Short mmCIF file of C-alpha atoms in Angstrom, two decimals:
data_model
loop_
_atom_site.label_atom_id
_atom_site.label_comp_id
_atom_site.label_asym_id
_atom_site.label_seq_id
_atom_site.Cartn_x
_atom_site.Cartn_y
_atom_site.Cartn_z
CA MET B 1 8.90 18.28 -38.72
CA ASN B 2 12.15 16.92 -37.32
CA LEU B 3 12.43 18.39 -33.82
CA LYS B 4 16.10 17.35 -33.59
CA ASP B 5 16.77 20.20 -36.01
CA TYR B 6 15.75 22.56 -33.18
CA ILE B 7 17.97 21.01 -30.48
CA ALA B 8 21.52 22.39 -30.31
CA ASP B 9 24.38 20.29 -28.96
CA ILE B 10 26.67 22.26 -26.62
CA PRO B 11 29.84 20.21 -25.99
CA ASP B 12 31.59 20.24 -22.62
CA TRP B 13 28.83 22.12 -20.82
CA PRO B 14 28.12 22.37 -17.94
CA LYS B 15 31.07 20.04 -17.41
CA GLU B 16 33.78 18.57 -19.63
CA GLY B 17 32.60 15.42 -21.37
CA ILE B 18 28.90 16.39 -21.27
CA VAL B 19 27.04 17.27 -24.46
CA PHE B 20 24.22 19.56 -23.31
CA LYS B 21 20.98 19.42 -25.31
CA ASP B 22 19.94 23.07 -25.69
CA ILE B 23 16.20 23.45 -26.31
CA SER B 24 16.42 27.24 -26.75
CA PRO B 25 16.06 27.06 -30.56
CA LEU B 26 12.94 24.89 -30.18
CA LEU B 27 11.40 27.31 -27.68
CA ALA B 28 12.20 30.27 -29.97
CA ASN B 29 10.29 28.73 -32.89
CA SER B 30 6.52 28.67 -32.35
CA ASP B 31 5.94 25.98 -35.01
CA ALA B 32 8.55 23.69 -33.46
CA PHE B 33 7.25 24.29 -29.93
CA ASN B 34 3.64 23.65 -30.99
CA HIS B 35 4.76 20.49 -32.79
CA ALA B 36 6.58 19.35 -29.63
CA ILE B 37 3.45 19.86 -27.52
CA ALA B 38 1.26 18.09 -30.08
CA SER B 39 3.76 15.21 -30.15
CA LEU B 40 3.73 14.95 -26.35
CA LYS B 41 -0.08 15.03 -26.38
CA GLY B 42 0.00 12.21 -28.93
CA LEU B 43 1.76 10.03 -26.35
CA VAL B 44 -1.15 10.40 -23.91
CA ASP B 45 -3.60 7.50 -23.99
CA ASP B 46 -7.20 8.54 -24.59
CA ASP B 47 -8.49 6.05 -22.04
CA ILE B 48 -6.69 7.48 -18.99
CA THR B 49 -8.01 10.26 -16.81
CA ILE B 50 -5.52 13.01 -16.06
CA ASP B 51 -6.39 15.54 -13.39
CA ALA B 52 -3.10 17.44 -13.61
CA ILE B 53 0.32 17.56 -15.18
CA VAL B 54 3.30 17.56 -12.80
CA GLY B 55 6.11 19.58 -14.34
CA ILE B 56 9.65 19.16 -13.04
CA GLU B 57 11.57 22.39 -12.41
CA SER B 58 12.45 24.14 -14.52
CA ARG B 59 12.14 23.16 -18.15
CA GLY B 60 9.40 20.68 -17.32
CA PHE B 61 7.33 23.76 -16.46
CA LEU B 62 7.56 24.97 -20.06
CA PHE B 63 6.31 21.76 -21.62
CA GLY B 64 4.04 20.77 -18.75
CA THR B 65 1.99 23.98 -18.66
CA ALA B 66 1.49 23.96 -22.43
CA LEU B 67 0.50 20.29 -22.35
CA ALA B 68 -1.87 20.87 -19.42
CA ASN B 69 -3.51 23.69 -21.37
CA SER B 70 -3.83 21.44 -24.43
CA LEU B 71 -5.34 18.61 -22.37
CA GLY B 72 -7.63 20.90 -20.35
CA CYS B 73 -6.25 19.88 -16.97
CA GLY B 74 -4.39 21.50 -14.09
CA PHE B 75 -0.67 21.95 -13.56
CA ILE B 76 1.37 21.13 -10.44
CA MET B 77 4.92 22.34 -9.88
CA CYS B 78 7.59 19.92 -8.69
CA ARG B 79 10.24 22.33 -7.41
CA LYS B 80 13.73 22.36 -6.01
CA ALA B 81 13.98 22.59 -2.22
CA GLY B 82 12.95 25.87 -0.64
CA LYS B 83 11.00 27.22 -3.64
CA LEU B 84 7.46 26.29 -2.56
CA PRO B 85 5.75 27.93 0.42
CA PRO B 86 4.95 25.52 3.26
CA PRO B 87 3.55 23.01 3.66
CA ALA B 88 5.31 20.92 1.03
CA ILE B 89 6.27 17.26 0.77
CA SER B 90 9.93 16.60 -0.10
CA THR B 91 12.28 13.84 -1.16
CA SER B 92 16.03 13.74 -1.70
CA TYR B 93 17.75 11.77 -4.42
CA ALA B 94 21.14 11.15 -6.03
CA LEU B 95 22.23 13.27 -8.98
CA GLU B 96 25.07 12.66 -11.42
CA TYR B 97 27.07 15.34 -9.54
CA GLY B 98 25.75 15.11 -5.99
CA GLU B 99 22.35 15.14 -4.32
CA GLY B 100 19.12 17.03 -4.95
CA THR B 101 15.84 17.60 -3.16
CA LEU B 102 12.45 18.08 -4.77
CA GLU B 103 9.21 19.36 -3.25
CA ILE B 104 5.55 19.27 -4.19
CA LYS B 105 2.26 20.29 -2.62
CA GLU B 106 0.13 17.52 -1.15
CA GLY B 107 -2.95 16.53 -3.16
CA THR B 108 -4.91 13.80 -4.87
CA GLY B 109 -5.81 12.72 -8.37
CA ASN B 110 -4.25 11.18 -11.44
CA VAL B 111 -1.12 12.96 -12.64
CA LEU B 112 1.13 12.77 -15.65
CA ILE B 113 4.76 13.76 -15.02
CA VAL B 114 6.48 15.85 -17.71
CA ASP B 115 10.10 16.92 -18.14
CA ASP B 116 12.24 18.08 -21.02
CA LEU B 117 14.98 15.44 -20.85
CA TYR B 118 15.58 11.95 -19.46
CA ALA B 119 19.26 11.15 -18.94
CA THR B 120 19.94 8.71 -16.10
CA GLY B 121 16.38 8.79 -14.75
CA GLY B 122 17.14 9.94 -11.21
CA THR B 123 15.00 13.08 -11.29
CA MET B 124 12.03 11.31 -12.91
CA LYS B 125 12.21 8.43 -10.43
CA ALA B 126 12.42 10.86 -7.50
CA THR B 127 9.42 12.79 -8.85
CA ARG B 128 7.41 9.57 -9.17
CA VAL B 129 8.22 8.66 -5.53
CA LEU B 130 7.43 12.21 -4.40
CA CYS B 131 4.07 12.29 -6.20
CA LYS B 132 3.00 9.04 -4.55
CA LYS B 133 4.23 10.28 -1.16
CA ALA B 134 2.16 13.47 -1.63
CA GLY B 135 -1.03 11.54 -2.44
CA TYR B 136 -1.11 11.51 -6.24
CA THR B 137 -1.52 8.55 -8.59
CA VAL B 138 1.07 8.65 -11.37
CA VAL B 139 -0.57 7.41 -14.59
CA LYS B 140 2.24 8.20 -17.05
CA GLU B 141 5.60 9.93 -17.47
CA LEU B 142 6.61 11.84 -20.60
CA VAL B 143 9.76 13.60 -21.76
CA LEU B 144 10.61 15.53 -24.87
CA ILE B 145 14.15 14.11 -25.16
CA ASN B 146 15.35 10.66 -24.12
CA LEU B 147 19.10 10.05 -23.96
CA SER B 148 18.55 6.30 -24.31
CA PHE B 149 22.27 5.56 -24.67
CA LEU B 150 22.63 6.37 -20.93
CA HIS B 151 20.12 3.82 -19.58
CA ASN B 152 18.00 0.74 -20.24
CA ASP B 153 14.69 2.19 -19.05
CA THR B 154 11.56 2.36 -21.18
CA VAL B 155 10.64 6.04 -21.48
CA ASN B 156 7.75 7.73 -23.29
CA SER B 157 9.53 10.36 -25.36
CA VAL B 158 9.24 12.39 -28.55
CA ILE B 159 12.96 12.51 -29.44
CA GLU B 160 15.45 9.65 -28.98
CA TYR B 161 19.23 10.03 -28.91
#
């Protein structure tokens, strides 16, 4: 199954010059969504222990919870500022259009970070820093879609653009 067939390009949204990757068609098709989760699971090494998936708000929640269920592990929310009840650990980072802040609950264990899309890498890098700051050991990072033309990073992804 070619998952790109279930990703719609929306030109000039949310800003002129941006081509937004809309995952709505993929989410609306149970076969495509299940294939996406199976493909993400296939990127997880059998020899690593994962205690929980860290999903990045908000679309990382969709893929992260399904992957956590498939792997039989817990799920931890990495949320935008002010969305988690206290106490929460936070970090601020640069975005393409300004600055953002992420928060997570303190804890321990091996975590795998999941998000829907990797563009410039700022959110993933901030989540990695935040997880370590909160006491977790990051063992891997996965994304459904990698916009590799925007960066030179090595990213574990299902779909490359």
